[in-house]
mmCIF file of C-alpha atoms in Angstrom:
data_model
loop_
_atom_site.group_PDB
_atom_site.id
_atom_site.type_symbol
_atom_site.label_atom_id
_atom_site.label_comp_id
_atom_site.label_asym_id
_atom_site.label_seq_id
_atom_site.Cartn_x
_atom_site.Cartn_y
_atom_site.Cartn_z
ATOM 1 C CA UNK H 29 0.346 -22.783 -8.701
ATOM 2 C CA UNK H 30 -2.357 -24.804 -10.482
ATOM 3 C CA UNK H 31 -1.283 -28.157 -8.996
ATOM 4 C CA UNK H 32 -0.978 -26.626 -5.526
ATOM 5 C CA UNK H 33 -4.472 -25.075 -5.724
ATOM 6 C CA UNK H 34 -6.051 -28.343 -6.956
ATOM 7 C CA UNK H 35 -4.355 -30.368 -4.196
ATOM 8 C CA UNK H 36 -5.361 -27.900 -1.487
ATOM 9 C CA UNK H 37 -8.940 -27.757 -2.797
ATOM 10 C CA UNK H 38 -9.352 -31.535 -2.559
ATOM 11 C CA UNK H 39 -7.677 -31.764 0.846
ATOM 12 C CA UNK H 40 -9.594 -28.826 2.355
ATOM 13 C CA UNK H 41 -12.987 -29.854 0.957
ATOM 14 C CA UNK H 42 -12.513 -33.440 2.187
ATOM 15 C CA UNK H 43 -11.628 -32.149 5.670
ATOM 16 C CA UNK H 44 -14.529 -29.691 5.860
ATOM 17 C CA UNK H 45 -17.122 -32.216 4.743
ATOM 18 C CA UNK H 46 -16.020 -34.620 7.515
ATOM 19 C CA UNK H 47 -16.603 -32.186 10.403
ATOM 20 C CA UNK H 48 -19.831 -31.894 12.406
ATOM 21 C CA UNK H 49 -22.373 -29.592 10.816
ATOM 22 C CA UNK H 50 -21.520 -25.977 11.711
ATOM 23 C CA UNK H 51 -23.955 -23.079 11.895
ATOM 24 C CA UNK H 52 -21.270 -20.724 10.618
ATOM 25 C CA UNK H 53 -17.936 -20.985 8.854
ATOM 26 C CA UNK H 54 -15.627 -18.087 9.683
ATOM 27 C CA UNK H 55 -12.827 -17.600 7.157
ATOM 28 C CA UNK H 56 -9.902 -15.206 7.328
ATOM 29 C CA UNK H 57 -8.762 -13.791 3.990
ATOM 30 C CA UNK H 58 -5.992 -13.854 2.873
ATOM 31 C CA UNK H 59 -5.210 -16.624 2.210
ATOM 32 C CA UNK H 60 -8.364 -17.077 0.148
ATOM 33 C CA UNK H 61 -7.252 -19.208 -2.769
ATOM 34 C CA UNK H 62 -8.819 -21.805 -2.753
ATOM 35 C CA UNK H 63 -10.346 -21.495 0.726
ATOM 36 C CA UNK H 64 -13.118 -18.970 -0.089
ATOM 37 C CA UNK H 65 -14.563 -21.211 -2.820
ATOM 38 C CA UNK H 66 -14.136 -24.366 -0.718
ATOM 39 C CA UNK H 67 -15.776 -22.764 2.335
ATOM 40 C CA UNK H 68 -18.681 -21.584 0.143
ATOM 41 C CA UNK H 69 -19.195 -25.123 -1.235
ATOM 42 C CA UNK H 70 -19.046 -26.527 2.325
ATOM 43 C CA UNK H 71 -21.648 -23.961 3.415
ATOM 44 C CA UNK H 72 -23.952 -25.086 0.577
ATOM 45 C CA UNK H 73 -23.511 -28.700 1.689
ATOM 46 C CA UNK H 74 -24.063 -27.954 5.392
ATOM 47 C CA UNK H 75 -26.591 -25.128 4.857
ATOM 48 C CA UNK H 76 -24.328 -22.951 6.972
ATOM 49 C CA UNK H 77 -23.600 -19.225 6.889
ATOM 50 C CA UNK H 78 -20.234 -18.011 5.542
ATOM 51 C CA UNK H 79 -18.469 -15.119 7.268
ATOM 52 C CA UNK H 80 -15.332 -13.720 5.619
ATOM 53 C CA UNK H 81 -12.877 -11.758 7.760
ATOM 54 C CA UNK H 82 -11.044 -9.487 5.289
ATOM 55 C CA UNK H 83 -7.551 -8.603 6.535
ATOM 56 C CA UNK H 84 -6.220 -7.692 3.090
ATOM 57 C CA UNK H 85 -6.589 -8.768 -0.536
ATOM 58 C CA UNK H 86 -4.655 -11.872 -1.495
ATOM 59 C CA UNK H 87 -4.096 -10.691 -5.065
ATOM 60 C CA UNK H 88 -2.272 -7.545 -3.864
ATOM 61 C CA UNK H 89 0.151 -9.691 -1.859
ATOM 62 C CA UNK H 90 0.683 -11.901 -4.914
ATOM 63 C CA UNK H 91 1.335 -8.786 -7.040
ATOM 64 C CA UNK H 92 4.324 -7.818 -4.878
ATOM 65 C CA UNK H 93 6.265 -10.683 -6.470
ATOM 66 C CA UNK H 94 4.554 -11.022 -9.850
ATOM 67 C CA UNK H 95 3.451 -7.472 -10.659
ATOM 68 C CA UNK H 96 -0.121 -6.147 -10.783
ATOM 69 C CA UNK H 97 -0.628 -6.937 -14.480
ATOM 70 C CA UNK H 98 0.443 -10.588 -14.296
ATOM 71 C CA UNK H 99 -2.200 -13.028 -15.543
ATOM 72 C CA UNK H 100 -2.261 -15.019 -12.273
ATOM 73 C CA UNK H 101 -2.750 -11.811 -10.276
ATOM 74 C CA UNK H 102 -5.670 -10.787 -12.512
ATOM 75 C CA UNK H 103 -7.241 -14.261 -12.141
ATOM 76 C CA UNK H 104 -6.787 -14.100 -8.357
ATOM 77 C CA UNK H 105 -8.402 -10.633 -8.280
ATOM 78 C CA UNK H 106 -11.411 -11.844 -10.295
ATOM 79 C CA UNK H 107 -11.741 -14.944 -8.099
ATOM 80 C CA UNK H 108 -11.545 -12.970 -4.848
ATOM 81 C CA UNK H 109 -14.228 -10.500 -5.916
ATOM 82 C CA UNK H 110 -16.547 -13.182 -7.322
ATOM 83 C CA UNK H 111 -16.493 -15.586 -4.394
ATOM 84 C CA UNK H 112 -16.282 -12.769 -1.838
ATOM 85 C CA UNK H 113 -19.756 -11.649 -2.930
ATOM 86 C CA UNK H 114 -21.170 -15.101 -2.123
ATOM 87 C CA UNK H 115 -20.558 -14.724 1.629
ATOM 88 C CA UNK H 116 -23.407 -14.059 4.084
ATOM 89 C CA UNK H 117 -21.508 -11.637 6.340
ATOM 90 C CA UNK H 118 -18.218 -9.791 6.061
ATOM 91 C CA UNK H 119 -15.797 -8.288 8.556
ATOM 92 C CA UNK H 120 -12.833 -6.061 7.710
ATOM 93 C CA UNK H 121 -10.007 -4.356 9.601
ATOM 94 C CA UNK H 122 -10.318 -0.708 8.452
ATOM 95 C CA UNK H 123 -12.984 1.726 7.321
ATOM 96 C CA UNK H 124 -10.931 2.250 4.160
ATOM 97 C CA UNK H 125 -11.275 -1.463 3.341
ATOM 98 C CA UNK H 126 -14.979 -1.361 4.202
ATOM 99 C CA UNK H 127 -15.468 1.414 1.646
ATOM 100 C CA UNK H 128 -13.319 -0.328 -0.967
ATOM 101 C CA UNK H 129 -15.227 -3.601 -0.554
ATOM 102 C CA UNK H 130 -18.506 -1.771 -1.127
ATOM 103 C CA UNK H 131 -17.394 0.446 -4.029
ATOM 104 C CA UNK H 132 -15.305 -2.095 -5.965
ATOM 105 C CA UNK H 133 -16.801 -5.449 -4.973
ATOM 106 C CA UNK H 134 -20.386 -4.608 -3.913
ATOM 107 C CA UNK H 135 -19.658 -6.308 -0.576
ATOM 108 C CA UNK H 136 -21.145 -4.863 2.623
ATOM 109 C CA UNK H 137 -18.787 -5.304 5.574
ATOM 110 C CA UNK H 138 -18.558 -4.401 9.268
ATOM 111 C CA UNK H 139 -15.294 -2.900 10.510
ATOM 112 C CA UNK H 140 -13.652 -4.730 13.394
ATOM 113 C CA UNK H 141 -10.266 -3.217 14.152
ATOM 114 C CA UNK H 142 -7.512 -5.563 15.246
ATOM 115 C CA UNK H 143 -6.996 -5.299 18.996
ATOM 116 C CA UNK H 144 -4.133 -6.488 21.196
ATOM 117 C CA UNK H 145 -4.391 -9.634 23.300
ATOM 118 C CA UNK H 146 -4.529 -9.093 27.068
ATOM 119 C CA UNK H 147 -0.867 -10.101 27.569
ATOM 120 C CA UNK H 148 0.333 -7.055 25.628
ATOM 121 C CA UNK H 149 0.766 -4.537 28.450
ATOM 122 C CA UNK H 150 3.437 -2.462 30.147
ATOM 123 C CA UNK H 151 6.074 -4.642 31.780
ATOM 124 C CA UNK H 152 6.764 -4.033 35.517
ATOM 125 C CA UNK H 153 10.333 -2.966 36.290
ATOM 126 C CA UNK H 154 11.267 -6.213 38.059
ATOM 127 C CA UNK H 155 10.113 -8.271 35.085
ATOM 128 C CA UNK H 156 12.023 -5.938 32.761
ATOM 129 C CA UNK H 157 15.181 -6.569 34.765
ATOM 130 C CA UNK H 158 14.697 -10.349 34.671
ATOM 131 C CA UNK H 159 14.180 -10.217 30.912
ATOM 132 C CA UNK H 160 17.298 -8.082 30.332
ATOM 133 C CA UNK H 161 19.413 -10.366 32.517
ATOM 134 C CA UNK H 162 18.074 -13.442 30.703
ATOM 135 C CA UNK H 163 18.900 -11.926 27.312
ATOM 136 C CA UNK H 164 22.326 -10.846 28.586
ATOM 137 C CA UNK H 165 23.079 -14.420 29.667
ATOM 138 C CA UNK H 166 21.985 -15.608 26.225
ATOM 139 C CA UNK H 167 24.773 -13.403 24.824
ATOM 140 C CA UNK H 168 22.543 -10.699 23.417
ATOM 141 C CA UNK H 169 25.290 -8.101 23.874
ATOM 142 C CA UNK H 170 23.059 -5.054 23.446
ATOM 143 C CA UNK H 171 21.344 -5.899 26.749
ATOM 144 C CA UNK H 172 24.616 -6.217 28.701
ATOM 145 C CA UNK H 173 25.940 -3.417 30.876
ATOM 146 C CA UNK H 174 28.955 -1.700 29.337
ATOM 147 C CA UNK H 175 30.274 -0.625 32.746
ATOM 148 C CA UNK H 176 32.354 -2.880 34.976
ATOM 149 C CA UNK H 177 30.474 -3.896 38.121
ATOM 150 C CA UNK H 178 31.265 -5.961 41.200
ATOM 151 C CA UNK H 179 30.766 -9.719 41.060
ATOM 152 C CA UNK H 180 27.692 -9.451 43.319
ATOM 153 C CA UNK H 181 26.085 -6.679 41.297
ATOM 154 C CA UNK H 182 23.133 -7.454 39.047
ATOM 155 C CA UNK H 183 23.138 -4.988 36.197
ATOM 156 C CA UNK H 184 21.962 -4.819 32.607
ATOM 157 C CA UNK H 185 22.281 -1.973 30.123
ATOM 158 C CA UNK H 186 18.929 -0.595 31.324
ATOM 159 C CA UNK H 187 18.331 -1.765 34.903
ATOM 160 C CA UNK H 188 20.201 -2.711 38.063
ATOM 161 C CA UNK H 189 19.496 -3.958 41.555
ATOM 162 C CA UNK H 190 20.076 -1.326 44.226
ATOM 163 C CA UNK H 191 22.571 -2.928 46.612
ATOM 164 C CA UNK H 192 21.153 -0.959 49.566
ATOM 165 C CA UNK H 193 17.546 -2.137 49.450
ATOM 166 C CA UNK H 194 17.471 -4.831 46.760
ATOM 167 C CA UNK H 195 14.979 -2.918 44.600
ATOM 168 C CA UNK H 196 15.264 -2.787 40.817
ATOM 169 C CA UNK H 197 15.993 0.687 39.443
ATOM 170 C CA UNK H 198 16.762 2.067 35.994
ATOM 171 C CA UNK H 199 20.453 2.721 35.394
ATOM 172 C CA UNK H 200 21.709 6.293 35.222
ATOM 173 C CA UNK H 201 22.490 7.474 31.720
ATOM 174 C CA UNK H 202 20.832 4.393 30.265
ATOM 175 C CA UNK H 203 20.403 4.094 26.494
ATOM 176 C CA UNK H 204 16.988 4.393 24.880
ATOM 177 C CA UNK H 205 15.468 1.061 23.818
ATOM 178 C CA UNK H 206 13.948 1.157 20.347
ATOM 179 C CA UNK H 207 12.160 -1.907 18.982
ATOM 180 C CA UNK H 208 10.996 -2.888 15.521
ATOM 181 C CA UNK H 209 9.724 -6.108 14.011
ATOM 182 C CA UNK H 210 10.017 -7.315 10.439
ATOM 183 C CA UNK H 211 9.630 -10.483 8.388
ATOM 184 C CA UNK H 212 12.839 -9.619 6.465
ATOM 185 C CA UNK H 213 11.259 -10.050 3.052
ATOM 186 C CA UNK H 214 11.998 -8.135 -0.144
ATOM 187 C CA UNK H 215 9.813 -5.036 -0.072
ATOM 188 C CA UNK H 216 10.032 -1.283 -0.356
ATOM 189 C CA UNK H 217 10.037 -0.607 3.386
ATOM 190 C CA UNK H 218 13.353 -2.421 3.931
ATOM 191 C CA UNK H 219 15.012 0.282 1.823
ATOM 192 C CA UNK H 220 14.091 2.713 4.621
ATOM 193 C CA UNK H 221 15.800 0.421 7.125
ATOM 194 C CA UNK H 222 18.815 0.194 4.825
ATOM 195 C CA UNK H 223 18.999 3.998 4.502
ATOM 196 C CA UNK H 224 18.608 4.507 8.244
ATOM 197 C CA UNK H 225 21.301 1.969 9.109
ATOM 198 C CA UNK H 226 23.772 3.573 6.717
ATOM 199 C CA UNK H 227 22.911 7.158 7.754
ATOM 200 C CA UNK H 228 25.180 8.974 10.227
ATOM 201 C CA UNK H 229 22.486 11.539 11.128
ATOM 202 C CA UNK H 230 21.719 10.431 14.700
ATOM 203 C CA UNK H 231 25.411 9.950 15.522
ATOM 204 C CA UNK H 232 26.126 13.351 14.054
ATOM 205 C CA UNK H 233 23.538 15.020 16.290
ATOM 206 C CA UNK H 234 25.288 13.603 19.377
ATOM 207 C CA UNK H 235 28.737 14.607 18.076
ATOM 208 C CA UNK H 236 27.417 18.151 17.631
ATOM 209 C CA UNK H 237 26.667 18.260 21.358
ATOM 210 C CA UNK H 238 22.899 17.712 21.248
ATOM 211 C CA UNK H 239 21.804 15.969 24.460
ATOM 212 C CA UNK H 240 20.635 12.628 23.100
ATOM 213 C CA UNK H 241 20.961 9.126 24.574
ATOM 214 C CA UNK H 242 22.735 6.212 23.005
ATOM 215 C CA UNK H 243 20.319 3.941 21.133
ATOM 216 C CA UNK H 244 19.821 0.206 21.418
ATOM 217 C CA UNK H 245 17.820 -0.875 18.355
ATOM 218 C CA UNK H 246 16.268 -4.325 18.626
ATOM 219 C CA UNK H 247 14.859 -5.677 15.350
ATOM 220 C CA UNK H 248 12.944 -8.910 15.929
ATOM 221 C CA UNK H 249 11.594 -11.486 13.507
ATOM 222 C CA UNK H 250 13.022 -13.864 10.941
ATOM 223 C CA UNK H 251 12.934 -14.127 7.178
ATOM 224 C CA UNK H 252 14.941 -14.690 3.993
ATOM 225 C CA UNK H 253 16.861 -11.387 4.038
ATOM 226 C CA UNK H 254 17.835 -11.446 7.711
ATOM 227 C CA UNK H 255 21.370 -12.761 7.062
ATOM 228 C CA UNK H 256 21.884 -10.131 4.364
ATOM 229 C CA UNK H 257 20.948 -7.287 6.722
ATOM 230 C CA UNK H 258 22.949 -8.803 9.565
ATOM 231 C CA UNK H 259 25.935 -8.613 7.220
ATOM 232 C CA UNK H 260 25.258 -4.903 6.645
ATOM 233 C CA UNK H 261 24.844 -4.293 10.375
ATOM 234 C CA UNK H 262 28.158 -6.036 11.169
ATOM 235 C CA UNK H 263 29.961 -3.630 8.842
ATOM 236 C CA UNK H 264 28.648 -0.584 10.697
ATOM 237 C CA UNK H 265 30.847 1.062 13.309
ATOM 238 C CA UNK H 266 28.525 3.317 15.263
ATOM 239 C CA UNK H 267 29.691 4.726 18.567
ATOM 240 C CA UNK H 268 26.279 5.580 19.999
ATOM 241 C CA UNK H 269 23.993 3.035 18.298
ATOM 242 C CA UNK H 270 23.839 -0.703 18.937
ATOM 243 C CA UNK H 271 21.735 -2.930 16.719
ATOM 244 C CA UNK H 272 20.783 -6.513 17.466
ATOM 245 C CA UNK H 273 18.410 -8.871 15.659
ATOM 246 C CA UNK H 274 17.379 -11.568 18.149
ATOM 247 C CA UNK H 275 14.750 -14.222 17.592
ATOM 248 C CA UNK H 276 12.701 -14.010 20.796
ATOM 249 C CA UNK H 277 10.713 -16.728 22.498
ATOM 250 C CA UNK H 278 6.963 -16.150 22.191
ATOM 251 C CA UNK H 279 6.536 -15.177 25.850
ATOM 252 C CA UNK H 280 9.461 -12.721 25.739
ATOM 253 C CA UNK H 281 8.208 -10.619 22.826
ATOM 254 C CA UNK H 282 5.310 -8.885 24.675
ATOM 255 C CA UNK H 283 7.598 -8.377 27.691
ATOM 256 C CA UNK H 284 10.181 -6.617 25.525
ATOM 257 C CA UNK H 285 7.503 -4.465 23.868
ATOM 258 C CA UNK H 286 6.266 -3.482 27.320
ATOM 259 C CA UNK H 287 9.829 -2.535 28.321
ATOM 260 C CA UNK H 288 10.796 -0.452 25.272
ATOM 261 C CA UNK H 289 10.870 3.338 24.976
ATOM 262 C CA UNK H 290 9.776 3.603 21.337
ATOM 263 C CA UNK H 291 8.488 1.316 18.604
ATOM 264 C CA UNK H 292 9.323 1.744 14.925
ATOM 265 C CA UNK H 293 7.046 0.242 12.286
ATOM 266 C CA UNK H 294 8.331 -0.241 8.723
ATOM 267 C CA UNK H 295 5.228 -2.066 7.462
ATOM 268 C CA UNK H 296 3.659 -0.920 4.206
ATOM 269 C CA UNK H 297 0.360 -2.467 3.202
ATOM 270 C CA UNK H 298 0.238 -4.229 -0.181
ATOM 271 C CA UNK H 299 -3.279 -2.868 -0.695
ATOM 272 C CA UNK H 300 -3.022 0.298 1.393
ATOM 273 C CA UNK H 301 -6.132 -0.904 3.226
ATOM 274 C CA UNK H 302 -4.932 -2.968 6.205
ATOM 275 C CA UNK H 303 -3.152 -1.938 9.396
ATOM 276 C CA UNK H 304 0.046 -3.349 10.951
ATOM 277 C CA UNK H 305 -0.704 -5.762 13.783
ATOM 278 C CA UNK H 306 2.706 -5.012 15.295
ATOM 279 C CA UNK H 307 1.584 -1.417 15.996
ATOM 280 C CA UNK H 308 -1.633 -2.708 17.580
ATOM 281 C CA UNK H 309 0.486 -4.829 19.943
ATOM 282 C CA UNK H 310 2.791 -1.884 20.697
ATOM 283 C CA UNK H 311 -0.180 0.310 21.574
ATOM 284 C CA UNK H 312 -1.443 -2.482 23.841
ATOM 285 C CA UNK H 313 1.827 -1.995 25.757
ATOM 286 C CA UNK H 314 1.303 1.823 25.781
ATOM 287 C CA UNK H 315 4.388 2.059 23.569
ATOM 288 C CA UNK H 316 4.541 5.156 21.303
ATOM 289 C CA UNK H 317 5.342 4.453 17.656
ATOM 290 C CA UNK H 318 7.058 6.034 14.670
ATOM 291 C CA UNK H 319 5.495 4.429 11.587
ATOM 292 C CA UNK H 320 6.152 4.747 7.868
ATOM 293 C CA UNK H 321 3.298 6.397 5.974
ATOM 294 C CA UNK H 322 0.687 4.636 3.865
ATOM 295 C CA UNK H 323 -2.877 5.528 2.920
ATOM 296 C CA UNK H 324 -5.053 4.397 5.841
ATOM 297 C CA UNK H 325 -2.466 4.447 8.643
ATOM 298 C CA UNK H 326 -4.235 7.436 10.229
ATOM 299 C CA UNK H 327 -6.991 5.054 11.380
ATOM 300 C CA UNK H 328 -4.483 3.655 13.886
ATOM 301 C CA UNK H 329 -1.554 6.049 14.338
ATOM 302 C CA UNK H 330 -2.746 9.554 15.204
ATOM 303 C CA UNK H 331 0.157 11.806 14.234
ATOM 304 C CA UNK H 332 1.393 13.863 17.175
ATOM 305 C CA UNK H 333 -1.064 12.143 19.538
ATOM 306 C CA UNK H 334 0.030 8.520 20.040
ATOM 307 C CA UNK H 335 3.026 8.536 17.699
ATOM 308 C CA UNK H 336 4.553 10.043 14.585
ATOM 309 C CA UNK H 337 4.361 9.187 10.880
ATOM 310 C CA UNK H 338 7.446 9.458 8.654
ATOM 311 C CA UNK H 339 8.090 8.995 4.937
ATOM 312 C CA UNK H 340 11.852 8.390 4.728
ATOM 313 C CA UNK H 341 14.939 7.691 6.844
ATOM 314 C CA UNK H 342 15.852 11.388 7.164
ATOM 315 C CA UNK H 343 12.452 12.206 8.634
ATOM 316 C CA UNK H 344 12.767 9.244 11.010
ATOM 317 C CA UNK H 345 16.168 10.501 12.224
ATOM 318 C CA UNK H 346 14.665 13.967 12.861
ATOM 319 C CA UNK H 347 11.793 12.417 14.810
ATOM 320 C CA UNK H 348 14.177 10.371 16.963
ATOM 321 C CA UNK H 349 16.138 13.538 17.689
ATOM 322 C CA UNK H 350 12.978 15.368 18.792
ATOM 323 C CA UNK H 351 11.582 12.496 20.873
ATOM 324 C CA UNK H 352 14.799 11.584 22.681
ATOM 325 C CA UNK H 353 16.057 15.112 23.382
ATOM 326 C CA UNK H 354 16.932 15.234 27.097
ATOM 327 C CA UNK H 355 16.045 11.533 27.561
ATOM 328 C CA UNK H 356 15.264 10.087 30.084
ATOM 329 C CA UNK H 357 14.779 13.059 32.426
ATOM 330 C CA UNK H 358 12.945 15.504 30.166
ATOM 331 C CA UNK H 359 9.231 14.757 29.930
ATOM 332 C CA UNK H 360 8.626 15.700 26.306
ATOM 333 C CA UNK H 361 6.488 14.356 23.487
ATOM 334 C CA UNK H 362 7.460 10.740 24.103
ATOM 335 C CA UNK H 363 6.078 11.012 27.637
ATOM 336 C CA UNK H 364 2.900 12.702 26.358
ATOM 337 C CA UNK H 365 2.322 10.018 23.721
ATOM 338 C CA UNK H 366 2.605 7.284 26.351
ATOM 339 C CA UNK H 367 0.262 9.196 28.646
ATOM 340 C CA UNK H 368 -2.294 9.477 25.820
ATOM 341 C CA UNK H 369 -2.052 5.745 25.141
ATOM 342 C CA UNK H 370 -2.579 4.921 28.812
ATOM 343 C CA UNK H 371 -5.585 7.232 28.954
ATOM 344 C CA UNK H 372 -7.186 5.844 25.768
ATOM 345 C CA UNK H 373 -8.327 2.642 27.527
ATOM 346 C CA UNK H 374 -8.593 0.805 24.233
ATOM 347 C CA UNK H 375 -10.679 -2.335 23.938
ATOM 348 C CA UNK H 376 -8.971 -5.717 24.003
ATOM 349 C CA UNK H 377 -9.638 -8.314 21.329
ATOM 350 C CA UNK H 378 -12.298 -10.323 23.177
ATOM 351 C CA UNK H 379 -14.183 -7.149 24.184
ATOM 352 C CA UNK H 380 -14.119 -5.873 20.602
ATOM 353 C CA UNK H 381 -15.389 -9.243 19.348
ATOM 354 C CA UNK H 382 -18.318 -9.178 21.799
ATOM 355 C CA UNK H 383 -19.307 -5.659 20.735
ATOM 356 C CA UNK H 384 -18.847 -5.941 16.971
ATOM 357 C CA UNK H 385 -19.105 -9.555 15.833
ATOM 358 C CA UNK H 386 -21.305 -11.358 18.336
ATOM 359 C CA UNK H 387 -24.447 -9.422 17.265
ATOM 360 C CA UNK H 388 -24.000 -10.830 13.722
ATOM 361 C CA UNK H 389 -24.574 -14.340 15.016
ATOM 362 C CA UNK H 390 -27.763 -13.232 16.774
ATOM 363 C CA UNK H 391 -29.244 -12.065 13.458
ATOM 364 C CA UNK H 392 -29.608 -15.691 12.366
ATOM 365 C CA UNK H 393 -31.207 -17.007 15.553
#
């Protein structure tokens, strides 16, 4: 750690002192070690203003591996608070973090919520069909139609081309498409995924005669525990649930979000003060979400308005049962959540920046 920090300090300071003189240096934290101190020194040299964009606390992320009482974590916490106070302006991603920065660090911040980029939006049906067919060709079996069709027919598990008029339509009795994203790292929230994957609850509801669709669960992302969980998934023998873990091309991810029926978020904040960007992107696609509870999640997910909040795998299974009852014909809560998201007309990232951050720059003119 010490050698890495010293090397990065020298490299970063050398680079920043070679650039043209800036009026402002905008720094995202984390990572802040050593970049907060280096940016502050560069600002002294250039007589520039330092703006820190607080997305979380670096020491809380470090504590997930080392424990909160570890010496390095305590040093990182002291460092972050000390150098954080030396900034000229501060942005943060939640009101909870804004309050924490003021109470515990004496840092005054402006809240700028993360917003989705403009390409996160609902995917038109024709584009959905093209995406499903592309993923089917790439041997992503959960996107392939399970019914035998003629050699001319174009059909995926979710869409097909009407042979009469050539229009794309949704297949009858299609499964529900559920999407989640994870970095597959060792953390508490993966235990919820583990419990859900090994739970027969949803299958049992269908076997009891409850009118529920089959589920296609797509879990995107990559990380160190992906192979381990793929091994668990391969041992499962569900009749009504298919699980696949593709690594999607960058341009396909927003298209798949915009095609899905429900998003599931398993993110838990290390500090309890930041919000999951994956949910922000899902809401940009008007995609309702079931998200695991943590302290400030209510600032983004409004329970029973744009999604649902759960605490364990059993509660998640109950929520899926409620949301998908009578799917896709019955217009229940899932439909209402999507309607609320469409009606919310949320700001996009560039609009939010213009409203919240741009006035800060004017203060120095």
